[in-house]
Short mmCIF file of C-alpha atoms in Angstrom, two decimals:
data_model
loop_
_atom_site.label_atom_id
_atom_site.label_comp_id
_atom_site.label_asym_id
_atom_site.label_seq_id
_atom_site.Cartn_x
_atom_site.Cartn_y
_atom_site.Cartn_z
CA MET A 1 76.77 86.27 106.34
CA THR A 2 80.66 84.48 106.97
CA ALA A 3 83.22 82.99 104.66
CA HIS A 4 81.47 79.92 105.23
CA SER A 5 78.23 80.55 104.15
CA PRO A 6 77.79 82.10 100.83
CA PRO A 7 74.50 83.88 99.86
CA GLU A 8 72.30 82.13 97.40
CA ASP A 9 71.19 85.78 95.85
CA ILE A 10 73.56 86.58 93.14
CA ALA A 11 73.41 90.33 93.94
CA ALA A 12 74.44 89.53 97.13
CA VAL A 13 77.81 87.41 96.25
CA ARG A 14 78.51 90.20 93.69
CA ALA A 15 78.49 92.57 96.51
CA GLU A 16 81.07 90.43 99.06
CA ILE A 17 83.36 90.26 95.87
CA ASP A 18 83.37 94.06 95.06
CA ALA A 19 84.23 94.30 98.77
CA LEU A 20 87.06 92.01 98.34
CA ASP A 21 88.20 93.76 95.36
CA ARG A 22 88.42 97.05 97.34
CA ARG A 23 90.13 95.52 99.85
CA ILE A 24 92.30 93.44 97.38
CA VAL A 25 93.46 96.65 95.40
CA ALA A 26 94.08 98.54 98.75
CA LEU A 27 96.30 96.28 100.08
CA ILE A 28 98.13 96.11 96.40
CA ALA A 29 98.73 99.68 96.70
CA GLU A 30 100.15 99.51 99.76
CA ARG A 31 102.62 96.60 98.66
CA GLN A 32 103.52 98.81 95.62
CA ARG A 33 105.01 101.62 98.03
CA TRP A 34 106.91 98.78 99.94
CA VAL A 35 108.31 97.20 95.86
CA VAL A 36 109.18 101.19 95.08
CA ALA A 37 110.73 101.66 98.55
CA ALA A 38 113.09 97.90 98.10
CA GLY A 39 114.08 98.69 94.14
CA SER A 40 115.00 101.96 95.62
CA LEU A 41 117.38 100.07 97.69
CA LYS A 42 119.04 97.52 95.33
CA LYS A 43 122.14 97.92 93.68
CA ASP A 44 121.16 96.38 89.90
CA GLU A 45 118.90 94.44 88.14
CA ASP A 46 119.39 91.00 89.06
CA GLY A 47 118.67 92.12 92.66
CA VAL A 48 115.54 93.60 91.47
CA ARG A 49 114.22 90.29 89.49
CA ALA A 50 115.84 87.94 92.40
CA PRO A 51 114.92 84.41 91.28
CA ALA A 52 115.60 82.98 94.44
CA ARG A 53 113.27 85.31 96.65
CA VAL A 54 110.22 84.98 93.81
CA GLU A 55 110.26 81.24 94.31
CA GLN A 56 110.04 81.56 98.24
CA VAL A 57 107.72 83.93 98.11
CA ILE A 58 105.70 81.41 96.09
CA GLY A 59 106.25 78.78 98.08
CA ARG A 60 104.95 80.52 101.62
CA VAL A 61 102.14 81.43 99.79
CA ARG A 62 101.30 77.87 98.77
CA LEU A 63 101.39 76.97 102.20
CA LEU A 64 99.37 80.08 102.99
CA ALA A 65 96.60 78.69 100.58
CA GLU A 66 96.36 75.52 102.07
CA THR A 67 96.24 77.10 105.38
CA ALA A 68 92.88 79.43 104.12
CA GLY A 69 91.37 76.29 102.17
CA ALA A 70 92.11 77.93 99.05
CA SER A 71 93.48 76.00 95.94
CA PRO A 72 97.54 76.61 95.92
CA ASP A 73 97.45 75.92 92.37
CA VAL A 74 95.10 79.25 91.74
CA VAL A 75 97.13 81.22 94.41
CA GLU A 76 100.74 80.22 93.07
CA HIS A 77 98.99 81.63 90.06
CA THR A 78 97.92 84.98 90.78
CA TYR A 79 101.31 85.53 92.49
CA ARG A 80 103.24 84.63 89.71
CA ALA A 81 101.33 87.61 87.53
CA LEU A 82 101.29 90.27 90.27
CA ILE A 83 105.30 89.62 91.40
CA ALA A 84 106.07 89.62 87.17
CA ALA A 85 103.60 93.22 87.00
CA PHE A 86 105.98 94.61 90.73
CA ILE A 87 108.98 93.30 89.39
CA ALA A 88 108.57 95.34 86.38
CA LEU A 89 107.74 98.38 88.13
CA GLU A 90 110.49 97.69 90.15
CA LEU A 91 112.72 97.83 87.23
CA ASP A 92 111.77 100.73 85.80
CA GLU A 93 112.21 102.83 88.77
CA HIS A 94 115.36 101.17 89.74
CA ARG A 95 116.38 102.08 86.00
CA ALA A 96 114.97 106.08 86.32
CA ARG A 97 116.93 106.48 89.51
CA ALA A 98 120.26 104.90 87.71
CA SER A 99 119.54 107.34 85.05
CA SER A 100 119.44 110.09 86.99
CA SER A 101 121.90 109.34 89.47
CA PRO A 102 125.16 111.34 88.49
CA PRO A 103 128.51 109.19 86.85
CA ASP A 104 130.81 107.15 89.94
CA THR A 105 133.81 109.63 90.50
CA ARG A 106 135.63 106.81 91.60
CA ARG A 107 137.22 105.76 88.33
CA PRO A 108 137.62 108.37 85.74
CA GLY A 109 135.48 107.79 82.90
CA THR A 110 132.88 105.65 84.69
CA THR A 111 129.04 106.60 84.02
CA PRO A 112 126.15 104.98 85.78
CA ARG A 113 124.98 101.43 84.57
CA LEU A 114 121.83 101.11 82.62
#
């Protein structure tokens, strides 16, 4: 079976979708590891949210969608949801790290920003 000739049997189509879901979940797990690593390197929440970076990613995946024959609108919608979930995860990671770090001792009375 190729990507260009889907089977006419619904069970076979569902099996292909299930196989894709397993691959997608594995890729999301890998992306999650990198997002957590990125979150630990960023200094503040604005760096985590990074709206300019989000728009850069959206533009890139829209082009990839066109090249792959997918709907750029569907891909953008999916990626915006994906990015929002990862931003929430990264913010949680960043906040947890910030709350567990010791106060900044360069200036008296300085505490970690929450």
